[in-house]
Amino acid sequence: MRTNQRARPRPDRRKLTAARWRLIATSAGRVEVRAPISLAAAAGVRNGDLAVMTRAPRGPGCGAAMAAALRIVLLGAMLGCAAAALIPAADVKVEVLQKPFLCHRKTKWGDMMLVHYEGYLERDGSMFHSTHKHNNGQPMWFTLGIREAIKGWDKGLKDMCVGEKRKLTIPPALAYGKEGKGKIPPESTLIFNIDLLEIRNGPRSHESFQEMDLNDDWKLSKQEVKIYLKKEFEKHGAVVNDTQHDALVEDIFDKEDEDSDGFISAREFTYKHDEL
């Protein structure tokens, strides 16, 4: 007399979605690997979201079957990472609204720029600031390339001519980010209309600051200033005296380290000191 065998349990397919990879081992000795439809299609699989189905995890072929299943899972993960890596980082959109017929000089990092500007929120077009209305009608001086304003300005105002007008569309990551500022809500894309009136040489060049800033942290330590001074003295054939250099560095920091934090920031660097 043959006894009735208990029905073998089947996996609950309602729990299998195309949104994620799943490995399911059933008591029936079956291993299923599920992948998103898009990845299955990329791998040449035609039958919907089921990427691989291998037989019982027993016997000589068990290791190979499981290895194949895991390779599919890893392939899916790598494809997902590759897709994420292909997403470009947000950048400034620059539109030239007006350009002079002759351009004798273009802006570069370290230059001082005299500008009129208007700033708007992209989401509703409301104005949050204007030099024409909120600055007694006076334009504003701005030093390019030292993070004196938002990053989007440093990126969007290079190679600009006097008399040129630009429209900058700046994503939150290059503006005020998650925090926002004043009338600017968090995660706001900003639009600026900027009119360049004048260019002047900055008191310090961006190139000089970068040369001194050995660890690229946008501030100068006493050791970095001392190394720079030694190089300058040696370049001109002067005698290098550590005691004199230490005293000179202390004097520089007494005059330039306005917040007394032990460093000269990029902004503090714009105020000229004869020794640097």
PDB file of C-alpha atoms in Angstrom:
ATOM      1  CA  MET A   1       0.000   0.000   0.000  1.00  0.00           C
ATOM      2  CA  ARG A   2       1.427   3.331  -1.109  1.00  0.00           C
ATOM      3  CA  THR A   3       1.340   6.126   1.426  1.00  0.00           C
ATOM      4  CA  ASN A   4       0.335   9.575   0.329  1.00  0.00           C
ATOM      5  CA  GLN A   5       3.328  11.862   0.151  1.00  0.00           C
ATOM      6  CA  ARG A   6       2.950  15.268   1.645  1.00  0.00           C
ATOM      7  CA  ALA A   7       2.608  18.028  -0.909  1.00  0.00           C
ATOM      8  CA  ARG A   8       5.849  19.788  -1.432  1.00  0.00           C
ATOM      9  CA  PRO A   9       5.704  23.436  -0.442  1.00  0.00           C
ATOM     10  CA  ARG A  10       6.059  25.969  -3.219  1.00  0.00           C
ATOM     11  CA  PRO A  11       7.550  29.416  -2.882  1.00  0.00           C
ATOM     12  CA  ASP A  12       5.146  32.262  -2.389  1.00  0.00           C
ATOM     13  CA  ARG A  13       5.411  34.029  -5.718  1.00  0.00           C
ATOM     14  CA  ARG A  14       3.524  37.029  -4.423  1.00  0.00           C
ATOM     15  CA  LYS A  15       6.637  37.947  -2.502  1.00  0.00           C
ATOM     16  CA  LEU A  16       8.767  37.882  -5.640  1.00  0.00           C
ATOM     17  CA  THR A  17       8.870  41.303  -7.233  1.00  0.00           C
ATOM     18  CA  ALA A  18      10.815  42.719 -10.115  1.00  0.00           C
ATOM     19  CA  ALA A  19      12.109  45.518  -7.931  1.00  0.00           C
ATOM     20  CA  ARG A  20      14.945  43.537  -6.299  1.00  0.00           C
ATOM     21  CA  TRP A  21      17.031  40.397  -6.550  1.00  0.00           C
ATOM     22  CA  ARG A  22      15.948  37.393  -4.463  1.00  0.00           C
ATOM     23  CA  LEU A  23      17.430  33.965  -3.796  1.00  0.00           C
ATOM     24  CA  ILE A  24      14.772  31.460  -2.681  1.00  0.00           C
ATOM     25  CA  ALA A  25      15.595  27.949  -1.533  1.00  0.00           C
ATOM     26  CA  THR A  26      12.578  25.666  -1.198  1.00  0.00           C
ATOM     27  CA  SER A  27      12.209  22.299   0.458  1.00  0.00           C
ATOM     28  CA  ALA A  28      11.563  20.948  -3.022  1.00  0.00           C
ATOM     29  CA  GLY A  29      15.257  21.364  -3.632  1.00  0.00           C
ATOM     30  CA  ARG A  30      14.963  24.269  -6.010  1.00  0.00           C
ATOM     31  CA  VAL A  31      16.894  27.527  -5.991  1.00  0.00           C
ATOM     32  CA  GLU A  32      15.391  30.490  -7.777  1.00  0.00           C
ATOM     33  CA  VAL A  33      17.168  33.731  -8.566  1.00  0.00           C
ATOM     34  CA  ARG A  34      14.974  36.653  -9.460  1.00  0.00           C
ATOM     35  CA  ALA A  35      16.193  39.843 -11.076  1.00  0.00           C
ATOM     36  CA  PRO A  36      14.592  43.101 -12.177  1.00  0.00           C
ATOM     37  CA  ILE A  37      13.034  42.847 -15.628  1.00  0.00           C
ATOM     38  CA  SER A  38      15.371  45.431 -17.096  1.00  0.00           C
ATOM     39  CA  LEU A  39      18.461  43.560 -15.911  1.00  0.00           C
ATOM     40  CA  ALA A  40      17.071  40.218 -17.071  1.00  0.00           C
ATOM     41  CA  ALA A  41      16.460  41.697 -20.491  1.00  0.00           C
ATOM     42  CA  ALA A  42      19.981  43.102 -20.568  1.00  0.00           C
ATOM     43  CA  ALA A  43      21.274  39.620 -19.813  1.00  0.00           C
ATOM     44  CA  GLY A  44      19.239  38.146 -22.665  1.00  0.00           C
ATOM     45  CA  VAL A  45      16.545  36.504 -20.547  1.00  0.00           C
ATOM     46  CA  ARG A  46      13.154  36.501 -22.223  1.00  0.00           C
ATOM     47  CA  ASN A  47      10.771  35.001 -19.664  1.00  0.00           C
ATOM     48  CA  GLY A  48       9.809  38.049 -17.642  1.00  0.00           C
ATOM     49  CA  ASP A  49      11.566  38.735 -14.394  1.00  0.00           C
ATOM     50  CA  LEU A  50      12.854  35.202 -13.824  1.00  0.00           C
ATOM     51  CA  ALA A  51      16.542  35.312 -14.586  1.00  0.00           C
ATOM     52  CA  VAL A  52      17.792  31.874 -13.507  1.00  0.00           C
ATOM     53  CA  MET A  53      16.271  28.702 -12.117  1.00  0.00           C
ATOM     54  CA  THR A  54      18.581  25.890 -11.074  1.00  0.00           C
ATOM     55  CA  ARG A  55      17.791  22.438  -9.787  1.00  0.00           C
ATOM     56  CA  ALA A  56      18.284  20.798  -6.420  1.00  0.00           C
ATOM     57  CA  PRO A  57      21.184  22.008  -4.257  1.00  0.00           C
ATOM     58  CA  ARG A  58      22.301  18.434  -3.799  1.00  0.00           C
ATOM     59  CA  GLY A  59      24.773  16.235  -5.577  1.00  0.00           C
ATOM     60  CA  PRO A  60      27.852  16.989  -7.711  1.00  0.00           C
ATOM     61  CA  GLY A  61      26.283  19.913  -9.586  1.00  0.00           C
ATOM     62  CA  CYS A  62      25.267  21.817  -6.481  1.00  0.00           C
ATOM     63  CA  GLY A  63      28.357  23.996  -6.229  1.00  0.00           C
ATOM     64  CA  ALA A  64      28.291  24.987  -9.890  1.00  0.00           C
ATOM     65  CA  ALA A  65      24.583  25.841  -9.780  1.00  0.00           C
ATOM     66  CA  MET A  66      24.935  28.012  -6.715  1.00  0.00           C
ATOM     67  CA  ALA A  67      28.032  29.701  -8.159  1.00  0.00           C
ATOM     68  CA  ALA A  68      26.112  30.504 -11.350  1.00  0.00           C
ATOM     69  CA  ALA A  69      23.251  31.941  -9.320  1.00  0.00           C
ATOM     70  CA  LEU A  70      25.556  34.117  -7.270  1.00  0.00           C
ATOM     71  CA  ARG A  71      27.304  35.354 -10.413  1.00  0.00           C
ATOM     72  CA  ILE A  72      23.958  36.559 -11.733  1.00  0.00           C
ATOM     73  CA  VAL A  73      23.294  38.393  -8.466  1.00  0.00           C
ATOM     74  CA  LEU A  74      26.706  40.064  -8.539  1.00  0.00           C
ATOM     75  CA  LEU A  75      26.247  40.999 -12.200  1.00  0.00           C
ATOM     76  CA  GLY A  76      22.973  42.704 -11.333  1.00  0.00           C
ATOM     77  CA  ALA A  77      24.593  44.628  -8.497  1.00  0.00           C
ATOM     78  CA  MET A  78      27.422  45.781 -10.750  1.00  0.00           C
ATOM     79  CA  LEU A  79      25.002  46.864 -13.475  1.00  0.00           C
ATOM     80  CA  GLY A  80      23.077  48.884 -10.894  1.00  0.00           C
ATOM     81  CA  CYS A  81      26.243  50.596  -9.667  1.00  0.00           C
ATOM     82  CA  ALA A  82      27.334  51.336 -13.233  1.00  0.00           C
ATOM     83  CA  ALA A  83      23.977  52.931 -14.019  1.00  0.00           C
ATOM     84  CA  ALA A  84      24.259  55.144 -10.923  1.00  0.00           C
ATOM     85  CA  ALA A  85      27.798  56.153 -11.867  1.00  0.00           C
ATOM     86  CA  LEU A  86      26.601  57.327 -15.295  1.00  0.00           C
ATOM     87  CA  ILE A  87      24.284  59.945 -13.751  1.00  0.00           C
ATOM     88  CA  PRO A  88      26.138  63.270 -14.253  1.00  0.00           C
ATOM     89  CA  ALA A  89      26.697  65.617 -11.334  1.00  0.00           C
ATOM     90  CA  ALA A  90      24.604  68.778 -11.367  1.00  0.00           C
ATOM     91  CA  ASP A  91      26.378  71.754 -12.926  1.00  0.00           C
ATOM     92  CA  VAL A  92      25.771  75.426 -13.602  1.00  0.00           C
ATOM     93  CA  LYS A  93      23.818  76.289 -16.744  1.00  0.00           C
ATOM     94  CA  VAL A  94      25.331  79.413 -18.319  1.00  0.00           C
ATOM     95  CA  GLU A  95      23.413  81.505 -20.869  1.00  0.00           C
ATOM     96  CA  VAL A  96      25.017  84.593 -22.423  1.00  0.00           C
ATOM     97  CA  LEU A  97      22.320  87.256 -22.734  1.00  0.00           C
ATOM     98  CA  GLN A  98      24.543  90.033 -24.046  1.00  0.00           C
ATOM     99  CA  LYS A  99      28.178  90.217 -25.109  1.00  0.00           C
ATOM    100  CA  PRO A 100      30.238  93.265 -26.150  1.00  0.00           C
ATOM    101  CA  PHE A 101      31.621  93.514 -29.668  1.00  0.00           C
ATOM    102  CA  LEU A 102      35.154  93.918 -28.289  1.00  0.00           C
ATOM    103  CA  CYS A 103      36.500  92.076 -25.245  1.00  0.00           C
ATOM    104  CA  HIS A 104      39.883  93.298 -24.046  1.00  0.00           C
ATOM    105  CA  ARG A 105      40.006  91.105 -20.965  1.00  0.00           C
ATOM    106  CA  LYS A 106      38.206  88.048 -19.606  1.00  0.00           C
ATOM    107  CA  THR A 107      37.741  87.214 -15.943  1.00  0.00           C
ATOM    108  CA  LYS A 108      39.938  84.618 -14.244  1.00  0.00           C
ATOM    109  CA  TRP A 109      40.223  83.315 -10.719  1.00  0.00           C
ATOM    110  CA  GLY A 110      41.592  85.963  -8.368  1.00  0.00           C
ATOM    111  CA  ASP A 111      40.054  88.887 -10.285  1.00  0.00           C
ATOM    112  CA  MET A 112      37.752  91.364  -8.577  1.00  0.00           C
ATOM    113  CA  MET A 113      34.454  91.845 -10.432  1.00  0.00           C
ATOM    114  CA  LEU A 114      32.009  94.736 -10.093  1.00  0.00           C
ATOM    115  CA  VAL A 115      28.549  93.358 -10.847  1.00  0.00           C
ATOM    116  CA  HIS A 116      24.877  94.174 -10.781  1.00  0.00           C
ATOM    117  CA  TYR A 117      22.691  91.121 -10.278  1.00  0.00           C
ATOM    118  CA  GLU A 118      19.184  89.876  -9.650  1.00  0.00           C
ATOM    119  CA  GLY A 119      18.475  86.538  -7.955  1.00  0.00           C
ATOM    120  CA  TYR A 120      15.316  84.460  -8.390  1.00  0.00           C
ATOM    121  CA  LEU A 121      13.940  81.172  -7.107  1.00  0.00           C
ATOM    122  CA  GLU A 122      13.383  78.795 -10.012  1.00  0.00           C
ATOM    123  CA  ARG A 123      10.379  77.136  -8.359  1.00  0.00           C
ATOM    124  CA  ASP A 124       8.113  80.195  -8.455  1.00  0.00           C
ATOM    125  CA  GLY A 125      10.144  82.962 -10.104  1.00  0.00           C
ATOM    126  CA  SER A 126      10.134  85.158  -7.007  1.00  0.00           C
ATOM    127  CA  MET A 127      13.052  87.560  -6.546  1.00  0.00           C
ATOM    128  CA  PHE A 128      15.071  87.168  -3.344  1.00  0.00           C
ATOM    129  CA  HIS A 129      17.715  89.841  -3.942  1.00  0.00           C
ATOM    130  CA  SER A 130      18.688  92.601  -6.364  1.00  0.00           C
ATOM    131  CA  THR A 131      21.562  95.076  -6.212  1.00  0.00           C
ATOM    132  CA  HIS A 132      19.314  97.533  -8.064  1.00  0.00           C
ATOM    133  CA  LYS A 133      16.629  97.384  -5.352  1.00  0.00           C
ATOM    134  CA  HIS A 134      18.272  96.125  -2.148  1.00  0.00           C
ATOM    135  CA  ASN A 135      21.747  97.640  -2.277  1.00  0.00           C
ATOM    136  CA  ASN A 136      20.843 101.322  -2.622  1.00  0.00           C
ATOM    137  CA  GLY A 137      21.163 100.804  -6.356  1.00  0.00           C
ATOM    138  CA  GLN A 138      24.913 100.177  -5.999  1.00  0.00           C
ATOM    139  CA  PRO A 139      26.753  97.302  -7.728  1.00  0.00           C
ATOM    140  CA  MET A 140      28.740  94.810  -5.676  1.00  0.00           C
ATOM    141  CA  TRP A 141      32.425  93.840  -5.729  1.00  0.00           C
ATOM    142  CA  PHE A 142      33.110  90.127  -5.786  1.00  0.00           C
ATOM    143  CA  THR A 143      36.411  88.182  -5.930  1.00  0.00           C
ATOM    144  CA  LEU A 144      36.221  85.237  -8.306  1.00  0.00           C
ATOM    145  CA  GLY A 145      37.468  81.782  -7.376  1.00  0.00           C
ATOM    146  CA  ILE A 146      37.949  81.973  -3.604  1.00  0.00           C
ATOM    147  CA  ARG A 147      34.458  80.885  -2.520  1.00  0.00           C
ATOM    148  CA  GLU A 148      33.578  84.402  -1.472  1.00  0.00           C
ATOM    149  CA  ALA A 149      30.055  83.721  -2.719  1.00  0.00           C
ATOM    150  CA  ILE A 150      28.360  80.451  -3.696  1.00  0.00           C
ATOM    151  CA  LYS A 151      30.226  77.831  -5.712  1.00  0.00           C
ATOM    152  CA  GLY A 152      27.936  78.368  -8.681  1.00  0.00           C
ATOM    153  CA  TRP A 153      29.236  81.909  -9.131  1.00  0.00           C
ATOM    154  CA  ASP A 154      32.860  80.742  -9.147  1.00  0.00           C
ATOM    155  CA  LYS A 155      31.998  78.157 -11.808  1.00  0.00           C
ATOM    156  CA  GLY A 156      29.699  80.329 -13.909  1.00  0.00           C
ATOM    157  CA  LEU A 157      31.509  83.679 -14.091  1.00  0.00           C
ATOM    158  CA  LYS A 158      34.881  82.678 -15.555  1.00  0.00           C
ATOM    159  CA  ASP A 159      35.950  84.074 -18.944  1.00  0.00           C
ATOM    160  CA  MET A 160      33.419  86.913 -18.747  1.00  0.00           C
ATOM    161  CA  CYS A 161      33.908  90.307 -20.448  1.00  0.00           C
ATOM    162  CA  VAL A 162      33.078  93.796 -19.211  1.00  0.00           C
ATOM    163  CA  GLY A 163      29.645  94.652 -20.585  1.00  0.00           C
ATOM    164  CA  GLU A 164      28.609  91.010 -20.758  1.00  0.00           C
ATOM    165  CA  LYS A 165      25.375  89.787 -19.205  1.00  0.00           C
ATOM    166  CA  ARG A 166      24.837  86.186 -18.164  1.00  0.00           C
ATOM    167  CA  LYS A 167      21.998  84.099 -16.811  1.00  0.00           C
ATOM    168  CA  LEU A 168      23.131  81.399 -14.385  1.00  0.00           C
ATOM    169  CA  THR A 169      20.885  78.514 -13.348  1.00  0.00           C
ATOM    170  CA  ILE A 170      22.506  77.022 -10.256  1.00  0.00           C
ATOM    171  CA  PRO A 171      21.467  73.710  -8.653  1.00  0.00           C
ATOM    172  CA  PRO A 172      21.175  73.444  -4.844  1.00  0.00           C
ATOM    173  CA  ALA A 173      24.486  71.575  -4.512  1.00  0.00           C
ATOM    174  CA  LEU A 174      26.321  74.639  -5.874  1.00  0.00           C
ATOM    175  CA  ALA A 175      24.140  77.170  -4.042  1.00  0.00           C
ATOM    176  CA  TYR A 176      22.790  76.893  -0.477  1.00  0.00           C
ATOM    177  CA  GLY A 177      22.087  73.138  -0.463  1.00  0.00           C
ATOM    178  CA  LYS A 178      19.965  71.487   2.199  1.00  0.00           C
ATOM    179  CA  GLU A 179      20.239  74.368   4.663  1.00  0.00           C
ATOM    180  CA  GLY A 180      19.013  77.281   2.563  1.00  0.00           C
ATOM    181  CA  LYS A 181      19.672  80.869   3.621  1.00  0.00           C
ATOM    182  CA  GLY A 182      17.362  83.741   4.536  1.00  0.00           C
ATOM    183  CA  LYS A 183      14.604  83.939   1.912  1.00  0.00           C
ATOM    184  CA  ILE A 184      16.069  80.945   0.065  1.00  0.00           C
ATOM    185  CA  PRO A 185      14.417  77.642   1.103  1.00  0.00           C
ATOM    186  CA  PRO A 186      16.441  74.416   1.359  1.00  0.00           C
ATOM    187  CA  GLU A 187      17.142  72.515  -1.877  1.00  0.00           C
ATOM    188  CA  SER A 188      16.438  75.552  -4.067  1.00  0.00           C
ATOM    189  CA  THR A 189      17.635  75.953  -7.630  1.00  0.00           C
ATOM    190  CA  LEU A 190      18.578  79.596  -8.156  1.00  0.00           C
ATOM    191  CA  ILE A 191      18.575  81.830 -11.226  1.00  0.00           C
ATOM    192  CA  PHE A 192      20.851  84.887 -11.435  1.00  0.00           C
ATOM    193  CA  ASN A 193      20.975  87.612 -14.072  1.00  0.00           C
ATOM    194  CA  ILE A 194      24.462  89.124 -13.759  1.00  0.00           C
ATOM    195  CA  ASP A 195      25.854  92.214 -15.491  1.00  0.00           C
ATOM    196  CA  LEU A 196      29.654  92.700 -15.345  1.00  0.00           C
ATOM    197  CA  LEU A 197      30.641  96.366 -15.079  1.00  0.00           C
ATOM    198  CA  GLU A 198      34.363  96.269 -14.274  1.00  0.00           C
ATOM    199  CA  ILE A 199      37.315  93.900 -13.749  1.00  0.00           C
ATOM    200  CA  ARG A 200      40.283  94.643 -11.499  1.00  0.00           C
ATOM    201  CA  ASN A 201      43.331  92.676 -10.466  1.00  0.00           C
ATOM    202  CA  GLY A 202      42.745  91.060  -7.105  1.00  0.00           C
ATOM    203  CA  PRO A 203      45.161  91.896  -4.279  1.00  0.00           C
ATOM    204  CA  ARG A 204      46.176  88.246  -4.294  1.00  0.00           C
ATOM    205  CA  SER A 205      45.973  85.794  -7.139  1.00  0.00           C
ATOM    206  CA  HIS A 206      44.185  82.490  -6.823  1.00  0.00           C
ATOM    207  CA  GLU A 207      47.268  80.801  -8.263  1.00  0.00           C
ATOM    208  CA  SER A 208      49.463  82.107  -5.425  1.00  0.00           C
ATOM    209  CA  PHE A 209      47.024  80.897  -2.811  1.00  0.00           C
ATOM    210  CA  GLN A 210      46.913  77.432  -4.401  1.00  0.00           C
ATOM    211  CA  GLU A 211      50.706  77.306  -4.479  1.00  0.00           C
ATOM    212  CA  MET A 212      50.859  78.022  -0.757  1.00  0.00           C
ATOM    213  CA  ASP A 213      47.918  75.786   0.203  1.00  0.00           C
ATOM    214  CA  LEU A 214      49.866  72.524   0.134  1.00  0.00           C
ATOM    215  CA  ASN A 215      47.049  70.271   1.412  1.00  0.00           C
ATOM    216  CA  ASP A 216      44.227  71.942  -0.586  1.00  0.00           C
ATOM    217  CA  ASP A 217      42.080  72.692   2.469  1.00  0.00           C
ATOM    218  CA  TRP A 218      41.407  76.323   1.461  1.00  0.00           C
ATOM    219  CA  LYS A 219      43.334  77.762   4.395  1.00  0.00           C
ATOM    220  CA  LEU A 220      46.986  78.464   5.156  1.00  0.00           C
ATOM    221  CA  SER A 221      48.743  77.139   8.214  1.00  0.00           C
ATOM    222  CA  LYS A 222      51.832  78.761   9.739  1.00  0.00           C
ATOM    223  CA  GLN A 223      53.958  75.903   8.415  1.00  0.00           C
ATOM    224  CA  GLU A 224      52.646  76.401   4.869  1.00  0.00           C
ATOM    225  CA  VAL A 225      53.394  80.131   5.005  1.00  0.00           C
ATOM    226  CA  LYS A 226      56.864  79.457   6.388  1.00  0.00           C
ATOM    227  CA  ILE A 227      57.657  76.988   3.588  1.00  0.00           C
ATOM    228  CA  TYR A 228      56.480  79.506   0.993  1.00  0.00           C
ATOM    229  CA  LEU A 229      58.590  82.318   2.484  1.00  0.00           C
ATOM    230  CA  LYS A 230      61.680  80.110   2.524  1.00  0.00           C
ATOM    231  CA  LYS A 231      61.218  79.332  -1.160  1.00  0.00           C
ATOM    232  CA  GLU A 232      60.815  83.017  -1.974  1.00  0.00           C
ATOM    233  CA  PHE A 233      63.927  83.971   0.007  1.00  0.00           C
ATOM    234  CA  GLU A 234      65.968  81.237  -1.675  1.00  0.00           C
ATOM    235  CA  LYS A 235      64.671  82.245  -5.110  1.00  0.00           C
ATOM    236  CA  HIS A 236      66.107  85.737  -4.607  1.00  0.00           C
ATOM    237  CA  GLY A 237      69.363  84.537  -3.043  1.00  0.00           C
ATOM    238  CA  ALA A 238      68.551  85.737   0.453  1.00  0.00           C
ATOM    239  CA  VAL A 239      69.910  84.021   3.556  1.00  0.00           C
ATOM    240  CA  VAL A 240      67.399  81.649   5.184  1.00  0.00           C
ATOM    241  CA  ASN A 241      67.179  82.240   8.917  1.00  0.00           C
ATOM    242  CA  ASP A 242      64.653  80.110  10.802  1.00  0.00           C
ATOM    243  CA  THR A 243      64.391  82.528  13.726  1.00  0.00           C
ATOM    244  CA  GLN A 244      63.650  85.458  11.451  1.00  0.00           C
ATOM    245  CA  HIS A 245      61.161  83.409   9.453  1.00  0.00           C
ATOM    246  CA  ASP A 246      59.320  82.349  12.598  1.00  0.00           C
ATOM    247  CA  ALA A 247      59.043  85.971  13.702  1.00  0.00           C
ATOM    248  CA  LEU A 248      57.893  87.010  10.230  1.00  0.00           C
ATOM    249  CA  VAL A 249      55.211  84.298  10.140  1.00  0.00           C
ATOM    250  CA  GLU A 250      53.935  85.346  13.571  1.00  0.00           C
ATOM    251  CA  ASP A 251      53.723  88.958  12.381  1.00  0.00           C
ATOM    252  CA  ILE A 252      51.797  87.925   9.255  1.00  0.00           C
ATOM    253  CA  PHE A 253      49.280  85.938  11.279  1.00  0.00           C
ATOM    254  CA  ASP A 254      48.867  88.752  13.819  1.00  0.00           C
ATOM    255  CA  LYS A 255      47.793  91.041  10.970  1.00  0.00           C
ATOM    256  CA  GLU A 256      45.896  88.658   8.681  1.00  0.00           C
ATOM    257  CA  ASP A 257      44.320  85.961  10.856  1.00  0.00           C
ATOM    258  CA  GLU A 258      41.255  88.061  11.623  1.00  0.00           C
ATOM    259  CA  ASP A 259      39.307  85.363  13.467  1.00  0.00           C
ATOM    260  CA  SER A 260      42.422  84.140  15.349  1.00  0.00           C
ATOM    261  CA  ASP A 261      41.782  80.507  14.458  1.00  0.00           C
ATOM    262  CA  GLY A 262      45.427  79.822  13.603  1.00  0.00           C
ATOM    263  CA  PHE A 263      44.833  79.827   9.834  1.00  0.00           C
ATOM    264  CA  ILE A 264      44.604  82.370   7.016  1.00  0.00           C
ATOM    265  CA  SER A 265      41.459  81.593   5.037  1.00  0.00           C
ATOM    266  CA  ALA A 266      41.050  82.209   1.329  1.00  0.00           C
ATOM    267  CA  ARG A 267      38.976  85.272   2.134  1.00  0.00           C
ATOM    268  CA  GLU A 268      41.485  86.643   4.664  1.00  0.00           C
ATOM    269  CA  PHE A 269      44.170  86.114   2.022  1.00  0.00           C
ATOM    270  CA  THR A 270      42.584  88.759  -0.222  1.00  0.00           C
ATOM    271  CA  TYR A 271      43.769  91.497   2.138  1.00  0.00           C
ATOM    272  CA  LYS A 272      47.276  92.329   1.011  1.00  0.00           C
ATOM    273  CA  HIS A 273      50.311  91.764   3.206  1.00  0.00           C
ATOM    274  CA  ASP A 274      53.667  92.947   1.862  1.00  0.00           C
ATOM    275  CA  GLU A 275      55.595  89.819   2.874  1.00  0.00           C
ATOM    276  CA  LEU A 276      53.391  87.406   0.909  1.00  0.00           C
TER     277      LEU A 276
END
